[in-house]
Amino acid sequence: MTQTDFLHLMPLLILTLAALLNMLVVAAWRNHKIIYVITAVSFVAAFLSLFELRGITAHAIEPLFVIDGFGVFYIGLILATALVISMLSYAYFEQREEQKEEYYILLILSTLGACTLVISTHFASLFLGLEVLSVALYSLISYLRTRERSDEAGIKYLILAAFSSAFLLFGMALVYYSTGTMTFAGIATAMKDFQELPLLLLTGFGMMIIGIGFKLSVVPFHMWTPDVYEGAPAPVTAFIATVSKGGVLGLLIRFFMEVDGFRYPTLITIFSIVAIASMIAGNLLALLQTNVKRILAYSSISHLGYLMVAFLAGDRLGVEAVTFYLVAYFITTVGAFGVVAMLSDTERDAELLEDYRGLLWRRPWTATAFTAMLLSLAGIPLTAGFVGKFYVLAAGVNTQLWLLVAMLVLNSVVGLYYYIKIVAVMFQQPEAEAEPRPRLRPSIYLASVGTLAVLTLLLVLVGVYPAALVEVIQQVFASAPVMAGR
């Protein structure tokens, strides 16, 4: 590797060094605030290092990585989201007695794995990034060991993730056997002669879709999602719903654009069935829930179905729509779970609908922020979620995916019910006199309330004035090789 290669990998190197530094500090002196500061500074430093890569066309680090505009934007999105989650985590864990310091090491490593995924161009780097992300998540999910459901959620994720990795590896092996290469560009070259996919290669792609589908929690690979969301600490749930899925989705876009998988009707049919099933099952199952974390879990399944509509467009507008929707979804989902984390106590998370009864009268600003997040998830105008859905619909209409567009519209109407149900509970009169709230220390107040306020402002800003974000996405993607010919 050359000095230029190291400079282009600087965000990943900063995260690696931060994880090592945190390990050394924890071994010498356990201090929650110091570890949190190191973690937050490392995320900020890694994010700022991306500005050195502005205007980059593409820099290949053969054969594993390519750093281009697409990868830089997705790494920036992942780092910014991880920074916000670390701030919410500080406020969440500061009020708990468990040893908190190792949590931040795992958070950095998970973020490193997600960043690795979005710049991968080889099966080896793909699997390495995926395993770094997944193995750290096993521990993050079950981090609060004294909770009954925390260990259960961690074990479920561990077992099912192991099965999905096995499917993914077997699929990679079949693709390698059929094409003779493990690089995305090499696979694309080998597939140029295929008008129809050979059975062995199609089987390989199918098994890879199973492995990726598990990480994205799309139907029928979604069974772990509500239990893991419910059992994991609220900030970890936010991480799984955003950073983890965003990294995998970025990888999926790069791979399918590179190999031009949209030429093959069989693959399009598979993804279309998965998208429709995810939209329908996610929304219908969410209607039956009384647990807020489980509602948001099934909601995330339906939102991945919506994203698949733009993904299946297979053109530049589709990728731009996916990316815009991801930004809106990240802001909204982190904000929603931020409210859950803020209202949680030392015994359990604020996950039952009863915990939110009369919230508007007890904590009006928190209720207002949560209402904004839920309305954005529902796709109500003047929110980021509305513009994101409009962008996805435009991509679907542009490529005449009429069935998927119709299912998106119908399921958005169904989804409105369970979001409004939570809002209605918050607006009800409280049954008992509210207990006085404990006074938060300034550092915790800034980490929780300040973060939530910024997310709410971003939510409205992107909803009212989306042109700035659209322009940034278009400029960043203009010279990315993944967009060549799109």
Tab-separated table of N, CA, C and O in Angstrom, residues 8 50 53-61 65-76 118-121 254 258 476-484:
chain	number	residue	atom	x	y	z
A	8	HIS	N	-6.473	7.798	1.774
A	8	HIS	CA	-7.859	7.542	1.384
A	8	HIS	C	-8.587	6.650	2.394
A	8	HIS	O	-9.826	6.675	2.459
A	50	LEU	N	-12.986	13.141	5.825
A	50	LEU	CA	-13.641	12.914	4.540
A	50	LEU	C	-13.581	14.144	3.636
A	50	LEU	O	-13.684	14.032	2.422
A	53	LEU	N	-11.305	14.260	0.830
A	53	LEU	CA	-11.631	13.426	-0.332
A	53	LEU	C	-12.707	14.058	-1.208
A	53	LEU	O	-13.283	13.390	-2.069
A	54	ARG	N	-13.005	15.343	-0.982
A	54	ARG	CA	-14.017	16.019	-1.790
A	54	ARG	C	-13.595	16.060	-3.266
A	54	ARG	O	-12.429	16.284	-3.582
A	55	GLY	N	-14.568	15.850	-4.125
A	55	GLY	CA	-14.286	15.926	-5.554
A	55	GLY	C	-13.538	14.739	-6.110
A	55	GLY	O	-13.124	14.738	-7.269
A	56	ILE	N	-13.357	13.699	-5.301
A	56	ILE	CA	-12.628	12.516	-5.755
A	56	ILE	C	-13.451	11.778	-6.814
A	56	ILE	O	-14.676	11.692	-6.717
A	57	THR	N	-12.808	11.289	-7.840
A	57	THR	CA	-13.505	10.473	-8.848
A	57	THR	C	-13.571	9.029	-8.366
A	57	THR	O	-14.625	8.493	-8.112
A	58	ALA	N	-12.433	8.403	-8.227
A	58	ALA	CA	-12.373	7.049	-7.665
A	58	ALA	C	-10.914	6.701	-7.429
A	58	ALA	O	-10.056	6.981	-8.263
A	59	HIS	N	-10.668	6.106	-6.267
A	59	HIS	CA	-9.318	5.628	-5.971
A	59	HIS	C	-9.431	4.168	-5.574
A	59	HIS	O	-10.007	3.835	-4.531
A	60	ALA	N	-8.884	3.299	-6.402
A	60	ALA	CA	-8.967	1.860	-6.142
A	60	ALA	C	-7.776	1.398	-5.317
A	60	ALA	O	-6.633	1.773	-5.588
A	61	ILE	N	-8.059	0.622	-4.295
A	61	ILE	CA	-7.020	-0.060	-3.519
A	61	ILE	C	-7.200	-1.536	-3.835
A	61	ILE	O	-7.967	-2.248	-3.183
A	65	PHE	N	-10.845	-2.535	-2.174
A	65	PHE	CA	-11.664	-1.356	-1.930
A	65	PHE	C	-11.637	-0.397	-3.107
A	65	PHE	O	-10.697	-0.391	-3.904
A	66	VAL	N	-12.672	0.434	-3.163
A	66	VAL	CA	-12.647	1.612	-4.031
A	66	VAL	C	-13.265	2.765	-3.238
A	66	VAL	O	-14.342	2.616	-2.651
A	67	ILE	N	-12.543	3.885	-3.193
A	67	ILE	CA	-13.040	5.064	-2.495
A	67	ILE	C	-13.490	6.049	-3.561
A	67	ILE	O	-12.679	6.604	-4.306
A	68	ASP	N	-14.810	6.246	-3.662
A	68	ASP	CA	-15.388	7.161	-4.639
A	68	ASP	C	-16.441	8.023	-3.942
A	68	ASP	O	-16.622	7.947	-2.717
A	69	GLY	N	-17.117	8.860	-4.727
A	69	GLY	CA	-18.109	9.747	-4.141
A	69	GLY	C	-19.205	8.999	-3.417
A	69	GLY	O	-19.663	9.410	-2.340
A	70	PHE	N	-19.642	7.887	-3.988
A	70	PHE	CA	-20.686	7.059	-3.366
A	70	PHE	C	-20.236	6.569	-1.993
A	70	PHE	O	-20.941	6.707	-0.991
A	71	GLY	N	-19.021	5.998	-1.930
A	71	GLY	CA	-18.504	5.480	-0.670
A	71	GLY	C	-18.274	6.574	0.356
A	71	GLY	O	-18.580	6.400	1.545
A	72	VAL	N	-17.746	7.721	-0.082
A	72	VAL	CA	-17.481	8.832	0.835
A	72	VAL	C	-18.777	9.335	1.465
A	72	VAL	O	-18.842	9.582	2.672
A	73	PHE	N	-19.840	9.470	0.653
A	73	PHE	CA	-21.113	9.950	1.196
A	73	PHE	C	-21.677	8.969	2.213
A	73	PHE	O	-22.131	9.364	3.292
A	74	TYR	N	-21.643	7.680	1.893
A	74	TYR	CA	-22.206	6.686	2.810
A	74	TYR	C	-21.375	6.569	4.090
A	74	TYR	O	-21.929	6.392	5.184
A	75	ILE	N	-20.056	6.688	3.978
A	75	ILE	CA	-19.226	6.681	5.189
A	75	ILE	C	-19.550	7.892	6.049
A	75	ILE	O	-19.669	7.785	7.283
A	76	GLY	N	-19.719	9.054	5.418
A	76	GLY	CA	-20.087	10.257	6.167
A	76	GLY	C	-21.416	10.100	6.877
A	76	GLY	O	-21.569	10.497	8.044
A	118	VAL	N	-19.302	-0.377	2.653
A	118	VAL	CA	-19.751	0.502	1.568
A	118	VAL	C	-18.646	0.827	0.562
A	118	VAL	O	-18.930	1.406	-0.485
A	119	ILE	N	-17.389	0.472	0.873
A	119	ILE	CA	-16.309	0.698	-0.100
A	119	ILE	C	-15.727	-0.623	-0.606
A	119	ILE	O	-14.718	-0.630	-1.307
A	120	SER	N	-16.373	-1.744	-0.275
A	120	SER	CA	-15.853	-3.056	-0.672
A	120	SER	C	-16.127	-3.331	-2.147
A	120	SER	O	-17.204	-3.022	-2.664
A	121	THR	N	-15.144	-3.945	-2.803
A	121	THR	CA	-15.312	-4.388	-4.196
A	121	THR	C	-14.836	-5.831	-4.368
A	121	THR	O	-14.518	-6.255	-5.474
A	254	ARG	N	-23.890	-1.093	-4.535
A	254	ARG	CA	-22.631	-1.123	-5.281
A	254	ARG	C	-22.482	-2.442	-6.054
A	254	ARG	O	-22.111	-2.436	-7.229
A	258	GLU	N	-22.649	-2.736	-10.098
A	258	GLU	CA	-21.401	-3.159	-10.740
A	258	GLU	C	-21.635	-4.330	-11.698
A	258	GLU	O	-21.158	-4.330	-12.832
A	476	VAL	N	-22.201	14.484	-5.489
A	476	VAL	CA	-21.311	13.435	-4.997
A	476	VAL	C	-21.359	12.217	-5.915
A	476	VAL	O	-20.341	11.580	-6.197
A	477	PHE	N	-22.532	11.894	-6.427
A	477	PHE	CA	-22.706	10.686	-7.230
A	477	PHE	C	-22.350	10.911	-8.710
A	477	PHE	O	-22.257	9.950	-9.465
A	478	ALA	N	-22.180	12.171	-9.104
A	478	ALA	CA	-22.003	12.474	-10.528
A	478	ALA	C	-20.803	11.755	-11.130
A	478	ALA	O	-20.877	11.253	-12.252
A	479	SER	N	-19.714	11.672	-10.369
A	479	SER	CA	-18.485	11.080	-10.923
A	479	SER	C	-18.183	9.678	-10.355
A	479	SER	O	-17.116	9.141	-10.598
A	480	ALA	N	-19.124	9.124	-9.599
A	480	ALA	CA	-18.870	7.810	-9.011
A	480	ALA	C	-18.953	6.720	-10.074
A	480	ALA	O	-19.884	6.698	-10.877
A	481	PRO	N	-17.958	5.806	-10.116
A	481	PRO	CA	-17.988	4.723	-11.114
A	481	PRO	C	-19.235	3.863	-11.035
A	481	PRO	O	-19.670	3.295	-12.035
A	482	VAL	N	-19.811	3.757	-9.826
A	482	VAL	CA	-20.992	2.927	-9.661
A	482	VAL	C	-22.165	3.481	-10.474
A	482	VAL	O	-23.115	2.772	-10.790
A	483	MET	N	-22.063	4.782	-10.864
A	483	MET	CA	-23.121	5.413	-11.652
A	483	MET	C	-22.811	5.425	-13.151
A	483	MET	O	-23.538	6.008	-13.932
A	484	ALA	N	-21.710	4.840	-13.537
A	484	ALA	CA	-21.305	4.882	-14.947
A	484	ALA	C	-22.385	4.294	-15.838
A	484	ALA	O	-22.858	3.173	-15.615
